[in-house]
Short mmCIF file of C-alpha atoms in Angstrom, two decimals:
data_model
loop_
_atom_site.label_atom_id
_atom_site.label_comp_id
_atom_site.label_asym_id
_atom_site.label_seq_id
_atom_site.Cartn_x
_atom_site.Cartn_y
_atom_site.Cartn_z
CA UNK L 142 19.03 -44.45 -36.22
CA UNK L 143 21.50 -42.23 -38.08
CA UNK L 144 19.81 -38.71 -38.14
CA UNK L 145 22.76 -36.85 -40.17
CA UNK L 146 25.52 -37.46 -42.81
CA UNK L 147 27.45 -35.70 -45.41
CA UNK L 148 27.47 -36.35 -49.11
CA UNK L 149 27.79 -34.87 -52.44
CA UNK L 150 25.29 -33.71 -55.04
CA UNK L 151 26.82 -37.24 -57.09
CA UNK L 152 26.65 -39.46 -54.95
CA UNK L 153 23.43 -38.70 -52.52
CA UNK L 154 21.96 -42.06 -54.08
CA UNK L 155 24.36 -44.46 -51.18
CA UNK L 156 21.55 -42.47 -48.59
CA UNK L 157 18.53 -43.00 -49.93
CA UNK L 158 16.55 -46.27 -48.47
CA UNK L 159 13.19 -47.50 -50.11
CA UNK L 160 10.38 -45.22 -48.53
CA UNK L 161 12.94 -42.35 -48.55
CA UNK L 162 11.31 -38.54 -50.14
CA UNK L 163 13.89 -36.08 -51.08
CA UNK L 164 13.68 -32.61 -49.57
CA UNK L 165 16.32 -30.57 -51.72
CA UNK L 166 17.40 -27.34 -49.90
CA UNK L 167 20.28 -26.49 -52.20
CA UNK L 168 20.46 -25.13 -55.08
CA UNK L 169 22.20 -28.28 -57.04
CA UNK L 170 20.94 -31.05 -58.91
CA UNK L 171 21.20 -34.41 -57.29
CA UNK L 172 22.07 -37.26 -59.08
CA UNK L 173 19.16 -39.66 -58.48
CA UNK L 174 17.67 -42.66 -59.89
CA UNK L 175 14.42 -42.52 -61.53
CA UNK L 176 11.58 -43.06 -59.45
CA UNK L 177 13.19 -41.39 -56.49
CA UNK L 178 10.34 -39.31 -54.42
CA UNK L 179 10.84 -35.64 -54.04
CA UNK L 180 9.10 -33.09 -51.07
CA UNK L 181 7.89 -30.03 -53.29
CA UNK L 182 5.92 -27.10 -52.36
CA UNK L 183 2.92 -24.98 -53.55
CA UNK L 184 2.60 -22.38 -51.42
CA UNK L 185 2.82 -23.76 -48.06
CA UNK L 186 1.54 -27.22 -48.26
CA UNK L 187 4.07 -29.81 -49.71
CA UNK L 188 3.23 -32.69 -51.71
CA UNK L 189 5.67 -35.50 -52.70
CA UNK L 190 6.29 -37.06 -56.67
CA UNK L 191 8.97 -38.26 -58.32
CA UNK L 192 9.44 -34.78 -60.29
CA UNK L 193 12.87 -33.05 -58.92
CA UNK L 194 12.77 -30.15 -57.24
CA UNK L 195 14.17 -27.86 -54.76
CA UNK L 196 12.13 -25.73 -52.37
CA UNK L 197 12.77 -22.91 -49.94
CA UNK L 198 11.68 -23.78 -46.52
CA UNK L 199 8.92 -21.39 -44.85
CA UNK L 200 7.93 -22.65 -41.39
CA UNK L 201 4.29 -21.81 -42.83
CA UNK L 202 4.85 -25.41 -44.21
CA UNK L 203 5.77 -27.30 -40.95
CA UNK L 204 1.79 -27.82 -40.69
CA UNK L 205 2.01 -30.00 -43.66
CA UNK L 206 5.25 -32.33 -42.53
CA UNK L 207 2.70 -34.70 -41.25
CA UNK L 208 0.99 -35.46 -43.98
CA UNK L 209 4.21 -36.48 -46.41
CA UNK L 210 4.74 -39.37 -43.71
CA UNK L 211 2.56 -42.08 -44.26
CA UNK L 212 2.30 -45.10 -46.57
CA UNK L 213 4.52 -44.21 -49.60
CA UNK L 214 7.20 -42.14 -47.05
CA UNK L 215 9.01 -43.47 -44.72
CA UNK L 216 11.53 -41.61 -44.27
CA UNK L 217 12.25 -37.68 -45.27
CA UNK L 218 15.83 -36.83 -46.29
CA UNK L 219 16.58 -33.46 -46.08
CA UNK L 220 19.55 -32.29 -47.78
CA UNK L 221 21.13 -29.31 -47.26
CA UNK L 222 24.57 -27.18 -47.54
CA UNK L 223 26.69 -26.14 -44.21
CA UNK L 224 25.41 -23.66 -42.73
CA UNK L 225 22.07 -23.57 -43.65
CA UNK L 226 19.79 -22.20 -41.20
CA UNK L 227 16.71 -23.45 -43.03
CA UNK L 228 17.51 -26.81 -42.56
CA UNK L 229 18.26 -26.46 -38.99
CA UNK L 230 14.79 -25.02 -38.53
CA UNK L 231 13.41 -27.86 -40.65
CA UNK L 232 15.06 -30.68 -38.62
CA UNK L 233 14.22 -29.25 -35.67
CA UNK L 234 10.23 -29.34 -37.19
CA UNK L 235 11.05 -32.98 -38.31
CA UNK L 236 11.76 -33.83 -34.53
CA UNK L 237 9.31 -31.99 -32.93
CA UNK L 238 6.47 -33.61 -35.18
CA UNK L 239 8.75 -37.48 -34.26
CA UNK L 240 9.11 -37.69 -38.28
CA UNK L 241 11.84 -40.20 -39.35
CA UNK L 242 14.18 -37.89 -41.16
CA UNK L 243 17.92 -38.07 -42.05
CA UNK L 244 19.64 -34.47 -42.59
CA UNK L 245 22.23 -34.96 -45.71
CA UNK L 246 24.66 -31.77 -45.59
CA UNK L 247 26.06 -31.62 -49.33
CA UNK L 248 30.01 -31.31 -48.88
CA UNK L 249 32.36 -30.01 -52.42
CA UNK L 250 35.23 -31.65 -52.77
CA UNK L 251 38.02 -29.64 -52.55
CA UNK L 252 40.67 -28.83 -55.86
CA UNK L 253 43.25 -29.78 -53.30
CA UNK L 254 41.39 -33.13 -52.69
CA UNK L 255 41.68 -33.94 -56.33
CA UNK L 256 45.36 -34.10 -56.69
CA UNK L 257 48.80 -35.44 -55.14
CA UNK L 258 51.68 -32.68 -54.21
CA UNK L 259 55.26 -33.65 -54.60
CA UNK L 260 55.34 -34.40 -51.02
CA UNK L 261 52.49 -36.71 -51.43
CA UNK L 262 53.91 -38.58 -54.07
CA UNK L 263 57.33 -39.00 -52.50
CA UNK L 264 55.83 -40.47 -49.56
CA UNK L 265 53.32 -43.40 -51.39
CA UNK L 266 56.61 -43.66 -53.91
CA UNK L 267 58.77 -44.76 -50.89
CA UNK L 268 55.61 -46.84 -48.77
CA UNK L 269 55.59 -48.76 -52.15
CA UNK L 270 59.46 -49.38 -52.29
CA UNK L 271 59.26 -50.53 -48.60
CA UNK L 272 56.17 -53.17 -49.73
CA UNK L 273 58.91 -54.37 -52.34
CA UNK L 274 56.43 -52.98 -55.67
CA UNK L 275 58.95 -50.79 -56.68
#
């Protein structure tokens, strides 16, 4: 089983499975479905609804991982930026405790990403004259 992959805040919905809960480390909005399950906190102990939130991971709460897995959850996705040493911690906790969990790092998309340079378009401008479209 896949226990990491990379997405963006748009398009976290080609992750989730049925049975999946949502634990948001970052400070975006993800662009779910309604209905999707979300891990939220009060105080320590974390609950799970379909009401979106983000939470800031305490290992206080690691004694109440166990309980989100059950009937409803299957599976806890956490998602996360690079770098975040929260999430490491978490995932670690998720393994420790042999909770099915897949650890979603949030990529942006880069300006660059977005857009051909001349060089670019000179080269898929001459591919296409070689494949006879132009």
């Amino acid at each position: 089983m896949t226990t990491a992959c990379s997405s963006t805040a748009n398009s976290i919905t080609e992750v989730i499975l049925g049975g999946d809960a949502l634990l948001n480390l970052t400070q975006q909005t993800l662009n779910t479905t309604q209905g999707t399950l979300y891990v939220t906190d009060s105080g320590d102990t974390l609950s799970c609804g379909t009401t979106p939130g983000k939470l800031t991971w305490r290992d206080s709460m690691g004694a109440s991982l166990a309980s989100l897995h059950g009937s409803e959850i299957c599976r806890i996705v956490v998602v996360s930026e690079e770098h975040c040493s929260d999430a490491k911690k978490l995932v670690s906790e998720l393994s420790r405790q042999n909770i099915p969990h897949l650890h979603c790092t949030l990529m942006e998309l880069c300006e660059a990403d977005a857009f051909m340079d001349e060089e670019d378009t000179e080269a898929v401008t001459e591919r296409l004259r070689q494949l006879g479209y132009l």
